mmCIF file of C-alpha atoms in Angstrom:
data_model
loop_
_atom_site.group_PDB
_atom_site.id
_atom_site.type_symbol
_atom_site.label_atom_id
_atom_site.label_comp_id
_atom_site.label_asym_id
_atom_site.label_seq_id
_atom_site.Cartn_x
_atom_site.Cartn_y
_atom_site.Cartn_z
ATOM 1 C CA ASN A 25 0.000 0.000 0.000
ATOM 2 C CA ALA A 26 1.187 3.495 -0.795
ATOM 3 C CA GLY A 27 -0.724 4.884 2.198
ATOM 4 C CA VAL A 28 -1.623 8.566 1.935
ATOM 5 C CA THR A 29 -0.255 10.332 -1.134
ATOM 6 C CA GLN A 30 -0.179 14.110 -1.454
ATOM 7 C CA THR A 31 0.652 16.188 -4.510
ATOM 8 C CA PRO A 32 2.325 18.510 -5.177
ATOM 9 C CA LYS A 33 5.140 18.465 -2.619
ATOM 10 C CA PHE A 34 5.887 22.165 -3.090
ATOM 11 C CA GLN A 35 3.878 25.044 -4.549
ATOM 12 C CA VAL A 36 4.325 28.791 -4.862
ATOM 13 C CA LEU A 37 1.257 30.912 -5.575
ATOM 14 C CA LYS A 38 0.632 34.590 -6.041
ATOM 15 C CA THR A 39 -2.041 36.281 -3.961
ATOM 16 C CA GLY A 40 -5.450 35.694 -5.509
ATOM 17 C CA GLN A 41 -4.557 32.560 -7.415
ATOM 18 C CA SER A 42 -6.464 29.348 -6.853
ATOM 19 C CA MET A 43 -5.227 25.791 -6.713
ATOM 20 C CA THR A 44 -6.119 22.299 -5.590
ATOM 21 C CA LEU A 45 -4.027 20.157 -3.267
ATOM 22 C CA GLN A 46 -4.518 16.504 -4.032
ATOM 23 C CA CYS A 47 -4.808 13.703 -1.499
ATOM 24 C CA ALA A 48 -5.397 10.018 -2.144
ATOM 25 C CA GLN A 49 -5.352 6.986 0.126
ATOM 26 C CA ASP A 50 -5.433 3.306 -0.765
ATOM 27 C CA MET A 51 -6.318 1.888 2.645
ATOM 28 C CA ASN A 52 -10.108 2.086 2.203
ATOM 29 C CA HIS A 53 -10.303 4.510 5.121
ATOM 30 C CA GLU A 54 -13.640 6.131 5.823
ATOM 31 C CA TYR A 55 -12.275 9.215 7.526
ATOM 32 C CA MET A 56 -10.097 11.772 5.749
ATOM 33 C CA SER A 57 -8.958 15.185 6.878
ATOM 34 C CA TRP A 58 -6.809 18.178 6.083
ATOM 35 C CA TYR A 59 -4.538 19.904 8.592
ATOM 36 C CA ARG A 60 -2.253 22.858 8.340
ATOM 37 C CA GLN A 61 0.945 23.070 10.322
ATOM 38 C CA ASP A 62 2.411 26.408 11.299
ATOM 39 C CA PRO A 63 5.414 27.068 13.555
ATOM 40 C CA GLY A 64 4.513 27.013 17.240
ATOM 41 C CA MET A 65 0.850 26.209 16.621
ATOM 42 C CA GLY A 66 0.621 22.484 16.144
ATOM 43 C CA LEU A 67 -1.640 20.838 13.618
ATOM 44 C CA ARG A 68 -4.969 22.548 13.044
ATOM 45 C CA LEU A 69 -7.910 20.881 11.362
ATOM 46 C CA ILE A 70 -9.244 22.577 8.220
ATOM 47 C CA HIS A 71 -11.911 20.179 6.924
ATOM 48 C CA TYR A 72 -12.748 16.553 7.364
ATOM 49 C CA SER A 73 -14.919 13.842 5.859
ATOM 50 C CA VAL A 74 -16.402 10.758 7.488
ATOM 51 C CA GLY A 75 -17.258 9.137 4.174
ATOM 52 C CA ALA A 76 -17.913 9.721 0.480
ATOM 53 C CA GLY A 77 -20.337 12.586 -0.040
ATOM 54 C CA ILE A 78 -19.947 13.912 3.517
ATOM 55 C CA THR A 79 -17.716 16.810 4.540
ATOM 56 C CA ASP A 80 -17.591 19.146 7.506
ATOM 57 C CA GLN A 81 -15.608 22.100 8.777
ATOM 58 C CA GLY A 82 -12.798 21.918 11.249
ATOM 59 C CA GLU A 83 -11.113 24.592 13.309
ATOM 60 C CA VAL A 84 -9.807 26.818 10.466
ATOM 61 C CA PRO A 85 -12.005 26.300 7.360
ATOM 62 C CA ASN A 86 -12.136 29.845 5.942
ATOM 63 C CA GLY A 87 -10.627 30.165 2.469
ATOM 64 C CA TYR A 88 -10.714 26.425 1.766
ATOM 65 C CA ASN A 89 -13.189 24.068 0.107
ATOM 66 C CA VAL A 90 -13.276 20.299 0.004
ATOM 67 C CA SER A 91 -15.293 17.568 -1.640
ATOM 68 C CA ARG A 92 -15.377 13.791 -1.257
ATOM 69 C CA SER A 93 -16.747 12.135 -4.357
ATOM 70 C CA THR A 94 -14.903 8.857 -3.759
ATOM 71 C CA THR A 95 -13.578 7.014 -0.724
ATOM 72 C CA GLU A 96 -9.995 7.350 -2.013
ATOM 73 C CA ASP A 97 -9.721 11.063 -2.818
ATOM 74 C CA PHE A 98 -10.110 14.208 -0.750
ATOM 75 C CA PRO A 99 -8.871 17.328 -2.576
ATOM 76 C CA LEU A 100 -8.431 20.671 -0.820
ATOM 77 C CA ARG A 101 -9.149 23.797 -2.858
ATOM 78 C CA LEU A 102 -7.797 27.246 -2.131
ATOM 79 C CA LEU A 103 -10.236 29.639 -3.721
ATOM 80 C CA SER A 104 -8.182 32.852 -3.653
ATOM 81 C CA ALA A 105 -4.787 32.370 -2.050
ATOM 82 C CA ALA A 106 -3.629 34.778 0.644
ATOM 83 C CA PRO A 107 -0.202 35.116 2.325
ATOM 84 C CA SER A 108 -1.816 33.894 5.571
ATOM 85 C CA GLN A 109 -2.302 30.534 3.856
ATOM 86 C CA THR A 110 1.442 30.001 3.588
ATOM 87 C CA SER A 111 1.854 26.770 5.518
ATOM 88 C CA VAL A 112 2.515 23.072 5.320
ATOM 89 C CA TYR A 113 -0.628 21.101 4.567
ATOM 90 C CA PHE A 114 -1.125 17.517 5.651
ATOM 91 C CA CYS A 115 -3.778 15.090 4.579
ATOM 92 C CA ALA A 116 -4.589 12.286 7.014
ATOM 93 C CA SER A 117 -6.925 9.319 7.004
ATOM 94 C CA SER A 118 -8.137 6.644 9.380
ATOM 95 C CA TYR A 119 -10.559 3.794 9.691
ATOM 96 C CA SER A 120 -12.803 5.525 12.183
ATOM 97 C CA GLY A 121 -15.670 3.119 12.445
ATOM 98 C CA GLY A 122 -17.810 6.112 13.328
ATOM 99 C CA ARG A 123 -15.626 7.276 16.194
ATOM 100 C CA MET A 124 -12.166 8.759 16.295
ATOM 101 C CA ASN A 125 -11.026 6.475 19.076
ATOM 102 C CA ASN A 126 -10.842 3.390 16.927
ATOM 103 C CA SER A 127 -7.587 3.936 15.102
ATOM 104 C CA PRO A 128 -4.848 6.503 14.591
ATOM 105 C CA LEU A 129 -4.545 8.969 11.752
ATOM 106 C CA HIS A 130 -2.167 8.115 8.919
ATOM 107 C CA PHE A 131 -0.513 11.158 7.394
ATOM 108 C CA GLY A 132 0.862 12.021 3.997
ATOM 109 C CA ASN A 133 4.206 13.785 3.645
ATOM 110 C CA GLY A 134 2.691 17.193 3.154
ATOM 111 C CA THR A 135 2.478 20.018 0.630
ATOM 112 C CA ARG A 136 4.609 23.050 1.362
ATOM 113 C CA LEU A 137 2.735 26.099 0.100
ATOM 114 C CA THR A 138 4.069 29.621 -0.165
ATOM 115 C CA VAL A 139 1.790 32.509 -1.125
ATOM 116 C CA THR A 140 3.533 35.711 -2.192
ATOM 117 C CA GLY B 17 -11.199 24.306 22.194
ATOM 118 C CA GLU B 18 -8.867 21.554 23.252
ATOM 119 C CA SER B 19 -5.475 22.281 24.694
ATOM 120 C CA VAL B 20 -2.741 19.724 24.413
ATOM 121 C CA GLY B 21 0.597 20.955 25.602
ATOM 122 C CA LEU B 22 4.097 19.726 26.147
ATOM 123 C CA HIS B 23 6.220 20.505 29.192
ATOM 124 C CA LEU B 24 9.456 21.091 27.252
ATOM 125 C CA PRO B 25 9.819 22.309 23.670
ATOM 126 C CA THR B 26 13.312 20.802 23.268
ATOM 127 C CA LEU B 27 15.125 17.829 24.718
ATOM 128 C CA SER B 28 18.711 16.695 24.191
ATOM 129 C CA VAL B 29 19.902 13.245 25.265
ATOM 130 C CA GLN B 30 23.046 11.213 24.869
ATOM 131 C CA GLU B 31 22.912 8.258 22.548
ATOM 132 C CA GLY B 32 22.059 5.154 24.545
ATOM 133 C CA ASP B 33 20.263 7.021 27.312
ATOM 134 C CA ASN B 34 16.535 6.813 27.878
ATOM 135 C CA SER B 35 14.322 9.721 26.788
ATOM 136 C CA ILE B 36 11.113 10.895 28.400
ATOM 137 C CA ILE B 37 8.788 13.269 26.588
ATOM 138 C CA ASN B 38 5.829 14.667 28.477
ATOM 139 C CA CYS B 39 2.406 15.915 27.458
ATOM 140 C CA ALA B 40 -0.461 17.530 29.349
ATOM 141 C CA TYR B 41 -3.993 17.270 28.029
ATOM 142 C CA SER B 42 -7.022 19.279 29.060
ATOM 143 C CA ASN B 43 -10.101 17.177 28.335
ATOM 144 C CA SER B 44 -10.746 14.612 31.039
ATOM 145 C CA ALA B 45 -13.275 12.953 28.724
ATOM 146 C CA SER B 46 -10.625 12.108 26.120
ATOM 147 C CA ASP B 47 -10.641 8.402 25.462
ATOM 148 C CA TYR B 48 -7.753 7.812 23.076
ATOM 149 C CA PHE B 49 -4.225 9.159 22.940
ATOM 150 C CA ILE B 50 -1.531 8.857 20.312
ATOM 151 C CA TRP B 51 2.144 9.697 20.034
ATOM 152 C CA TYR B 52 3.545 10.745 16.675
ATOM 153 C CA LYS B 53 7.095 11.248 15.435
ATOM 154 C CA GLN B 54 7.800 13.816 12.746
ATOM 155 C CA GLU B 55 11.107 13.942 10.926
ATOM 156 C CA SER B 56 12.160 16.985 8.969
ATOM 157 C CA GLY B 57 10.278 17.302 5.701
ATOM 158 C CA LYS B 58 7.950 14.403 6.428
ATOM 159 C CA GLY B 59 4.487 13.860 7.798
ATOM 160 C CA PRO B 60 3.782 12.693 11.354
ATOM 161 C CA GLN B 61 4.358 8.975 11.814
ATOM 162 C CA PHE B 62 2.372 6.886 14.293
ATOM 163 C CA ILE B 63 4.453 5.532 17.176
ATOM 164 C CA ILE B 64 2.096 4.164 19.798
ATOM 165 C CA ASP B 65 -1.395 4.701 21.159
ATOM 166 C CA ILE B 66 -3.231 4.098 24.396
ATOM 167 C CA ARG B 67 -6.849 4.122 25.491
ATOM 168 C CA SER B 68 -8.159 5.648 28.671
ATOM 169 C CA ASN B 69 -8.836 2.265 30.249
ATOM 170 C CA MET B 70 -5.088 1.593 30.353
ATOM 171 C CA ASP B 71 -2.233 3.144 32.343
ATOM 172 C CA LYS B 72 0.687 1.795 30.346
ATOM 173 C CA ARG B 73 1.398 0.334 26.963
ATOM 174 C CA GLN B 74 4.678 -0.904 25.580
ATOM 175 C CA GLY B 75 5.978 -1.158 22.061
ATOM 176 C CA GLN B 76 9.374 -1.755 20.586
ATOM 177 C CA ARG B 77 11.718 0.485 22.655
ATOM 178 C CA VAL B 78 8.815 2.798 23.465
ATOM 179 C CA THR B 79 6.419 2.954 26.397
ATOM 180 C CA VAL B 80 3.473 5.279 26.841
ATOM 181 C CA LEU B 81 2.205 6.096 30.321
ATOM 182 C CA LEU B 82 -1.165 7.663 30.999
ATOM 183 C CA ASN B 83 -2.042 9.347 34.283
ATOM 184 C CA LYS B 84 -5.697 10.318 34.103
ATOM 185 C CA THR B 85 -5.695 11.832 37.580
ATOM 186 C CA VAL B 86 -3.424 14.669 36.503
ATOM 187 C CA LYS B 87 -4.201 14.443 32.775
ATOM 188 C CA HIS B 88 -0.638 13.619 31.846
ATOM 189 C CA LEU B 89 0.826 11.494 29.096
ATOM 190 C CA SER B 90 4.447 10.529 28.615
ATOM 191 C CA LEU B 91 6.500 8.758 25.991
ATOM 192 C CA GLN B 92 9.578 6.854 27.082
ATOM 193 C CA ILE B 93 12.163 5.841 24.503
ATOM 194 C CA ALA B 94 14.694 3.263 25.636
ATOM 195 C CA ALA B 95 18.306 3.321 24.459
ATOM 196 C CA THR B 96 17.795 6.430 22.348
ATOM 197 C CA GLN B 97 19.447 6.317 18.934
ATOM 198 C CA PRO B 98 20.409 9.082 16.476
ATOM 199 C CA GLY B 99 17.487 7.995 14.287
ATOM 200 C CA ASP B 100 15.142 8.986 17.106
ATOM 201 C CA SER B 101 15.991 12.656 16.573
ATOM 202 C CA ALA B 102 12.707 14.254 15.510
ATOM 203 C CA VAL B 103 9.749 16.239 16.778
ATOM 204 C CA TYR B 104 7.304 14.242 18.891
ATOM 205 C CA PHE B 105 3.606 15.130 19.188
ATOM 206 C CA CYS B 106 0.910 13.857 21.429
ATOM 207 C CA ALA B 107 -2.713 13.874 20.332
ATOM 208 C CA GLU B 108 -6.032 13.257 22.068
ATOM 209 C CA ASP B 109 -9.431 12.528 20.604
ATOM 210 C CA GLY B 110 -11.256 14.907 22.929
ATOM 211 C CA ASN B 111 -14.151 12.444 22.884
ATOM 212 C CA THR B 112 -15.673 14.583 20.117
ATOM 213 C CA GLY B 113 -16.054 11.858 17.548
ATOM 214 C CA ASN B 114 -14.668 13.869 14.653
ATOM 215 C CA GLN B 115 -11.144 15.073 15.215
ATOM 216 C CA PHE B 116 -7.892 14.825 17.094
ATOM 217 C CA TYR B 117 -6.214 17.643 18.978
ATOM 218 C CA PHE B 118 -2.467 18.013 18.723
ATOM 219 C CA GLY B 119 0.217 19.581 20.862
ATOM 220 C CA THR B 120 2.919 21.796 19.404
ATOM 221 C CA GLY B 121 5.608 19.152 19.768
ATOM 222 C CA THR B 122 8.913 18.490 21.518
ATOM 223 C CA SER B 123 12.102 18.475 19.491
ATOM 224 C CA LEU B 124 14.335 15.582 20.530
ATOM 225 C CA THR B 125 18.019 15.738 19.649
ATOM 226 C CA VAL B 126 20.212 12.707 20.211
ATOM 227 C CA ILE B 127 23.879 13.493 20.812
ATOM 228 C CA PRO B 128 26.223 10.799 19.457
#
């Protein structure tokens, strides 16, 4: 299994541009999520999905959209990039079984985004 | 919101010594706790987990201790090796059913 795969690894955007960060997992996990990681702040949840067709907001959802049309894929869209969105973005998945306390999150290796 | 903190942001140990990384959590209803290791340029990697009905769990060279009375979690690494140098995070489920809450991490440096 490849696990959780994120593309691209690096991206530079200008303010106002849009882009999609891709995330795919091959573990048949129900739960998928997006986090951003900023220095000194830990991982913060942007959006999550408990299954295909279901998404919900996390702690910091503004400026981001997600969709979950398949179990495998969970893309994150930046609608109009801002410098405040410069960060490292991690996609993570787990077999939740309906509750988060069933299994740990498995992370991808991240997308490093810079917005100028 | 949840608050998961670490007592020390950095820790340096000699190769071969044991390491102890601490974590305080705020939600007494949290049921599930995880330790992650993050190497530079990579995503967090699962190390070990523990549920609230346990006080201790051992893995290969690692032990997690849970003290629910004082809401404290620790990760012990035996015979620390240079490959253990990384940032270590704890996470709790907060008993919310939809997300984990992460601390900011402790940077462990192993001195050869």
